[in-house]
Amino acid sequence: PPFIPLPSINNLRDIGGLPISSSSTTPLTVRRGLVYRAANTTTLDAAGVAKLQSLGLGVIFDLRAVPEIERTGGVEELERLLAATGGVVERRWTPVFEEQDYGPETIALRFKNYAFNGTEGFAIAYAAILKNGAPSFHRILTHFARPDARAILVHCSAGKDRTGVFSAVLLSALGVSDDDVADEYALTEVGLAEAKPTFIARLMEHEVFQVPNGREGAENMTTSRYENMLATLDLLRREYGSAEKYLLDFVKLPRADLEAIRRKMI
């Protein structure tokens, strides 16, 4: 499994290792050790930072909004720990939504009408991430395309939705099949297994979920089901043509940068 067990952070994993659909007679896979994904990193302790440094990490990209960062705190302490690496590992704030909380509970409440058709709800929520995430994704990928860029870690609150969409776009643009992209997304079910009961308990405090079958709806809206990502990839193609076209035409990633990332990751 691609998970990296680290007590101070949830859902940490390497997105590498997946096969690439290619006409090449040699089987190709996404290189490991280059792009990691995770939940909130402000819980990291010194041992956790040392572990990330040992993985060759250069930059932690935080996709969260201001309200989420203020609510959880811990940024100053994390930056103090990162400073102790001598600048080898740094944190950069690259929000998908600057002022709009987009954590799992917020998505569940905002799209509560889809609690029993979660796939449609997630596709709509993820369409907003694709639309609003372009500046953030541009900053991350233009950095990562540089020849001297070390490995990167991308995270949001749970490492599920914004991080999941970013990872899916990148993997799809590298030539990973929809099935494998959706399987990788669904690994978050494992990565958040310990945290999920807390999400559900907090949702059940809200009136909208205090109805018959409310718990089932809350569970649906905190999942990372394979079908949710397949629906999102379908939407990506309908709206933008392909992951590559999305990156080139909407994110405005220079083609030379996309090619540099492909050379680095394949």
Short mmCIF file of C-alpha atoms in Angstrom, two decimals:
data_model
loop_
_atom_site.label_atom_id
_atom_site.label_comp_id
_atom_site.label_asym_id
_atom_site.label_seq_id
_atom_site.Cartn_x
_atom_site.Cartn_y
_atom_site.Cartn_z
CA PRO A 1 0.00 0.00 0.00
CA PRO A 2 1.19 3.55 -0.72
CA PHE A 3 0.42 4.80 2.82
CA ILE A 4 3.25 6.15 4.95
CA PRO A 5 2.39 5.54 8.62
CA LEU A 6 3.03 8.69 10.59
CA PRO A 7 1.24 9.13 13.94
CA SER A 8 1.09 12.92 13.62
CA ILE A 9 -0.70 13.07 10.24
CA ASN A 10 -3.67 11.30 8.61
CA ASN A 11 -4.04 9.91 5.10
CA LEU A 12 -0.40 10.39 4.05
CA ARG A 13 0.43 8.54 0.87
CA ASP A 14 2.51 8.51 -2.31
CA ILE A 15 0.45 8.85 -5.52
CA GLY A 16 3.15 7.05 -7.53
CA GLY A 17 3.28 3.42 -8.59
CA LEU A 18 0.19 3.44 -10.83
CA PRO A 19 0.38 2.01 -14.38
CA ILE A 20 0.23 4.39 -17.33
CA SER A 21 -1.85 3.63 -20.41
CA SER A 22 0.68 3.78 -23.23
CA SER A 23 1.48 2.31 -26.64
CA SER A 24 4.99 1.59 -25.35
CA THR A 25 5.96 -2.09 -25.24
CA THR A 26 7.69 -1.40 -21.93
CA PRO A 27 5.20 -1.13 -19.04
CA LEU A 28 5.26 2.40 -17.66
CA THR A 29 4.30 3.52 -14.16
CA VAL A 30 4.12 6.81 -12.29
CA ARG A 31 7.37 7.26 -10.37
CA ARG A 32 7.19 6.98 -6.61
CA GLY A 33 8.71 9.41 -4.14
CA LEU A 34 7.76 12.61 -5.98
CA VAL A 35 4.19 13.61 -5.11
CA TYR A 36 2.57 12.91 -1.76
CA ARG A 37 -0.92 13.72 -0.49
CA ALA A 38 -2.26 14.01 3.05
CA ALA A 39 -4.72 15.53 5.49
CA ASN A 40 -3.93 18.69 7.48
CA THR A 41 -0.19 18.89 8.22
CA THR A 42 -0.29 21.35 11.14
CA THR A 43 -0.49 18.33 13.46
CA LEU A 44 3.05 17.31 12.45
CA ASP A 45 5.62 16.97 15.21
CA ALA A 46 9.41 17.10 14.91
CA ALA A 47 9.62 13.36 14.17
CA GLY A 48 7.01 13.78 11.44
CA VAL A 49 8.92 16.65 9.82
CA ALA A 50 12.13 14.60 9.98
CA LYS A 51 10.33 11.73 8.24
CA LEU A 52 9.09 14.03 5.47
CA GLN A 53 12.59 15.41 5.05
CA SER A 54 13.91 11.84 4.71
CA LEU A 55 11.37 11.29 1.89
CA GLY A 56 13.06 14.07 -0.09
CA LEU A 57 10.29 16.60 0.46
CA GLY A 58 10.86 20.22 -0.57
CA VAL A 59 7.48 21.97 -0.31
CA ILE A 60 4.22 21.36 1.55
CA PHE A 61 1.36 22.99 -0.38
CA ASP A 62 -1.66 23.85 1.81
CA LEU A 63 -4.93 24.09 -0.16
CA ARG A 64 -7.08 25.15 2.82
CA ALA A 65 -9.07 28.36 3.26
CA VAL A 66 -8.48 31.03 5.92
CA PRO A 67 -11.36 29.87 8.20
CA GLU A 68 -10.03 26.30 8.27
CA ILE A 69 -6.50 27.44 9.06
CA GLU A 70 -7.73 29.75 11.82
CA ARG A 71 -9.94 27.04 13.32
CA THR A 72 -7.24 24.37 13.53
CA GLY A 73 -4.28 26.68 14.24
CA GLY A 74 -0.80 25.19 14.42
CA VAL A 75 0.68 26.95 11.39
CA GLU A 76 3.24 28.93 13.42
CA GLU A 77 4.43 25.79 15.20
CA LEU A 78 4.69 23.88 11.91
CA GLU A 79 6.65 26.71 10.31
CA ARG A 80 8.99 26.76 13.32
CA LEU A 81 9.62 23.02 12.87
CA LEU A 82 10.15 23.49 9.13
CA ALA A 83 12.57 26.38 9.74
CA ALA A 84 14.66 23.95 11.78
CA THR A 85 15.28 21.99 8.55
CA GLY A 86 17.31 24.97 7.36
CA GLY A 87 14.80 25.76 4.63
CA VAL A 88 15.01 22.28 3.08
CA VAL A 89 11.26 21.82 3.63
CA GLU A 90 8.94 24.84 3.42
CA ARG A 91 5.18 25.45 3.55
CA ARG A 92 3.35 27.41 0.87
CA TRP A 93 -0.26 28.50 1.12
CA THR A 94 -2.05 27.85 -2.19
CA PRO A 95 -5.78 27.95 -1.35
CA VAL A 96 -8.39 26.59 -3.74
CA PHE A 97 -10.92 28.86 -2.00
CA GLU A 98 -9.37 31.67 0.02
CA GLU A 99 -12.29 32.46 2.33
CA GLN A 100 -14.63 29.50 1.83
CA ASP A 101 -14.31 26.49 4.13
CA TYR A 102 -14.43 23.38 1.93
CA GLY A 103 -13.71 20.62 4.44
CA PRO A 104 -15.71 17.35 4.43
CA GLU A 105 -18.34 18.57 6.90
CA THR A 106 -18.92 21.81 5.01
CA ILE A 107 -19.32 19.95 1.72
CA ALA A 108 -21.77 17.55 3.38
CA LEU A 109 -23.89 20.43 4.71
CA ARG A 110 -23.70 22.52 1.54
CA PHE A 111 -24.69 19.59 -0.67
CA LYS A 112 -27.07 17.96 1.82
CA ASN A 113 -29.78 17.67 -0.85
CA TYR A 114 -27.57 15.03 -2.46
CA ALA A 115 -27.13 12.97 0.71
CA PHE A 116 -28.85 10.01 -0.95
CA ASN A 117 -27.30 10.60 -4.34
CA GLY A 118 -23.82 11.38 -3.12
CA THR A 119 -22.13 10.80 -6.47
CA GLU A 120 -24.01 13.68 -8.10
CA GLY A 121 -23.36 15.91 -5.09
CA PHE A 122 -19.64 15.22 -5.16
CA ALA A 123 -19.41 15.82 -8.91
CA ILE A 124 -20.97 19.27 -8.41
CA ALA A 125 -18.70 20.01 -5.43
CA TYR A 126 -15.65 18.85 -7.38
CA ALA A 127 -16.66 20.92 -10.43
CA ALA A 128 -16.29 23.98 -8.17
CA ILE A 129 -12.82 22.79 -7.11
CA LEU A 130 -11.79 22.41 -10.77
CA LYS A 131 -13.09 25.89 -11.55
CA ASN A 132 -11.63 27.68 -8.53
CA GLY A 133 -8.46 25.64 -8.19
CA ALA A 134 -6.74 26.80 -11.38
CA PRO A 135 -4.48 29.49 -9.78
CA SER A 136 -3.53 27.13 -6.95
CA PHE A 137 -2.82 24.20 -9.30
CA HIS A 138 -0.80 26.53 -11.55
CA ARG A 139 1.46 27.60 -8.68
CA ILE A 140 2.01 24.02 -7.53
CA LEU A 141 2.74 22.56 -10.96
CA THR A 142 4.94 25.38 -12.28
CA HIS A 143 7.04 24.94 -9.14
CA PHE A 144 7.15 21.15 -9.47
CA ALA A 145 8.15 21.37 -13.16
CA ARG A 146 11.44 23.07 -12.24
CA PRO A 147 14.46 20.78 -12.64
CA ASP A 148 15.65 21.54 -9.09
CA ALA A 149 12.26 20.95 -7.43
CA ARG A 150 12.28 18.32 -4.71
CA ALA A 151 9.28 16.12 -3.89
CA ILE A 152 6.02 17.87 -2.96
CA LEU A 153 3.19 17.18 -0.52
CA VAL A 154 -0.28 18.56 -1.28
CA HIS A 155 -2.93 18.66 1.43
CA CYS A 156 -6.23 20.17 2.53
CA SER A 157 -8.20 19.48 5.74
CA ALA A 158 -8.85 15.78 5.24
CA GLY A 159 -6.75 15.11 2.14
CA LYS A 160 -9.96 13.98 0.47
CA ASP A 161 -11.72 16.50 -1.77
CA ARG A 162 -9.45 19.36 -2.93
CA THR A 163 -6.38 17.13 -2.65
CA GLY A 164 -8.29 14.31 -4.34
CA VAL A 165 -9.22 16.48 -7.32
CA PHE A 166 -5.66 17.81 -7.70
CA SER A 167 -4.22 14.28 -7.57
CA ALA A 168 -6.80 12.95 -10.04
CA VAL A 169 -6.09 15.69 -12.59
CA LEU A 170 -2.34 15.15 -12.37
CA LEU A 171 -2.59 11.35 -12.64
CA SER A 172 -5.05 11.55 -15.52
CA ALA A 173 -2.78 14.00 -17.39
CA LEU A 174 0.09 11.52 -16.93
CA GLY A 175 -1.99 8.83 -18.67
CA VAL A 176 -3.31 6.83 -15.70
CA SER A 177 -6.65 5.14 -16.49
CA ASP A 178 -9.90 6.40 -14.96
CA ASP A 179 -10.25 3.10 -13.08
CA ASP A 180 -6.85 3.47 -11.45
CA VAL A 181 -7.36 7.17 -10.69
CA ALA A 182 -10.70 6.35 -9.01
CA ASP A 183 -9.12 3.47 -7.08
CA GLU A 184 -6.37 5.80 -5.82
CA TYR A 185 -9.00 8.35 -4.73
CA ALA A 186 -10.94 5.62 -2.90
CA LEU A 187 -7.87 4.79 -0.77
CA THR A 188 -8.92 7.78 1.35
CA GLU A 189 -11.60 5.46 2.82
CA VAL A 190 -8.65 3.64 4.44
CA GLY A 191 -6.60 6.77 5.12
CA LEU A 192 -9.43 8.49 6.99
CA ALA A 193 -10.91 5.40 8.67
CA GLU A 194 -9.97 6.70 12.14
CA ALA A 195 -11.15 10.27 11.51
CA LYS A 196 -14.43 9.48 9.74
CA PRO A 197 -16.52 8.68 12.87
CA THR A 198 -15.67 12.18 14.14
CA PHE A 199 -16.85 13.78 10.87
CA ILE A 200 -20.11 11.82 11.05
CA ALA A 201 -20.69 12.61 14.74
CA ARG A 202 -20.26 16.34 14.05
CA LEU A 203 -22.66 16.16 11.09
CA MET A 204 -25.26 14.39 13.22
CA GLU A 205 -25.30 17.46 15.49
CA HIS A 206 -26.80 19.46 12.59
CA GLU A 207 -30.57 19.55 12.26
CA VAL A 208 -30.52 18.64 8.56
CA PHE A 209 -29.14 15.18 9.40
CA GLN A 210 -31.44 14.61 12.40
CA VAL A 211 -34.04 12.90 10.23
CA PRO A 212 -34.89 9.25 9.45
CA ASN A 213 -31.92 7.77 7.56
CA GLY A 214 -29.94 10.89 8.47
CA ARG A 215 -26.95 8.86 9.55
CA GLU A 216 -26.88 7.05 6.21
CA GLY A 217 -26.91 10.43 4.46
CA ALA A 218 -24.06 11.70 6.65
CA GLU A 219 -22.04 8.58 5.84
CA ASN A 220 -22.70 9.01 2.11
CA MET A 221 -21.47 12.59 2.19
CA THR A 222 -18.19 11.75 3.94
CA THR A 223 -17.18 8.90 1.63
CA SER A 224 -14.46 8.72 -1.00
CA ARG A 225 -16.23 6.26 -3.26
CA TYR A 226 -14.74 5.11 -6.54
CA GLU A 227 -17.97 6.20 -8.31
CA ASN A 228 -17.57 9.78 -7.06
CA MET A 229 -14.26 10.14 -8.88
CA LEU A 230 -15.47 8.40 -12.06
CA ALA A 231 -18.34 10.92 -12.22
CA THR A 232 -15.84 13.76 -11.70
CA LEU A 233 -13.56 12.51 -14.50
CA ASP A 234 -16.60 12.32 -16.80
CA LEU A 235 -17.45 15.91 -15.86
CA LEU A 236 -13.83 16.98 -16.44
CA ARG A 237 -13.99 15.63 -20.01
CA ARG A 238 -17.37 17.19 -20.73
CA GLU A 239 -16.33 20.61 -19.42
CA TYR A 240 -12.68 20.80 -20.44
CA GLY A 241 -12.01 18.01 -22.98
CA SER A 242 -9.39 16.13 -20.94
CA ALA A 243 -7.09 16.53 -17.95
CA GLU A 244 -4.33 17.70 -20.29
CA LYS A 245 -6.57 20.33 -21.90
CA TYR A 246 -7.77 21.45 -18.47
CA LEU A 247 -4.16 22.02 -17.38
CA LEU A 248 -3.03 23.68 -20.62
CA ASP A 249 -6.10 25.78 -21.47
CA PHE A 250 -7.74 26.51 -18.11
CA VAL A 251 -4.94 26.30 -15.54
CA LYS A 252 -2.65 27.91 -18.16
CA LEU A 253 0.19 25.53 -17.37
CA PRO A 254 2.86 26.02 -20.06
CA ARG A 255 3.17 22.94 -22.28
CA ALA A 256 6.91 22.86 -21.54
CA ASP A 257 6.09 22.54 -17.83
CA LEU A 258 3.62 19.71 -18.45
CA GLU A 259 6.23 17.89 -20.52
CA ALA A 260 8.85 18.46 -17.81
CA ILE A 261 6.47 16.96 -15.22
CA ARG A 262 5.84 13.96 -17.48
CA ARG A 263 9.58 13.38 -17.91
CA LYS A 264 10.05 13.64 -14.16
CA MET A 265 7.15 11.38 -13.20
CA ILE A 266 7.20 8.67 -15.90
#
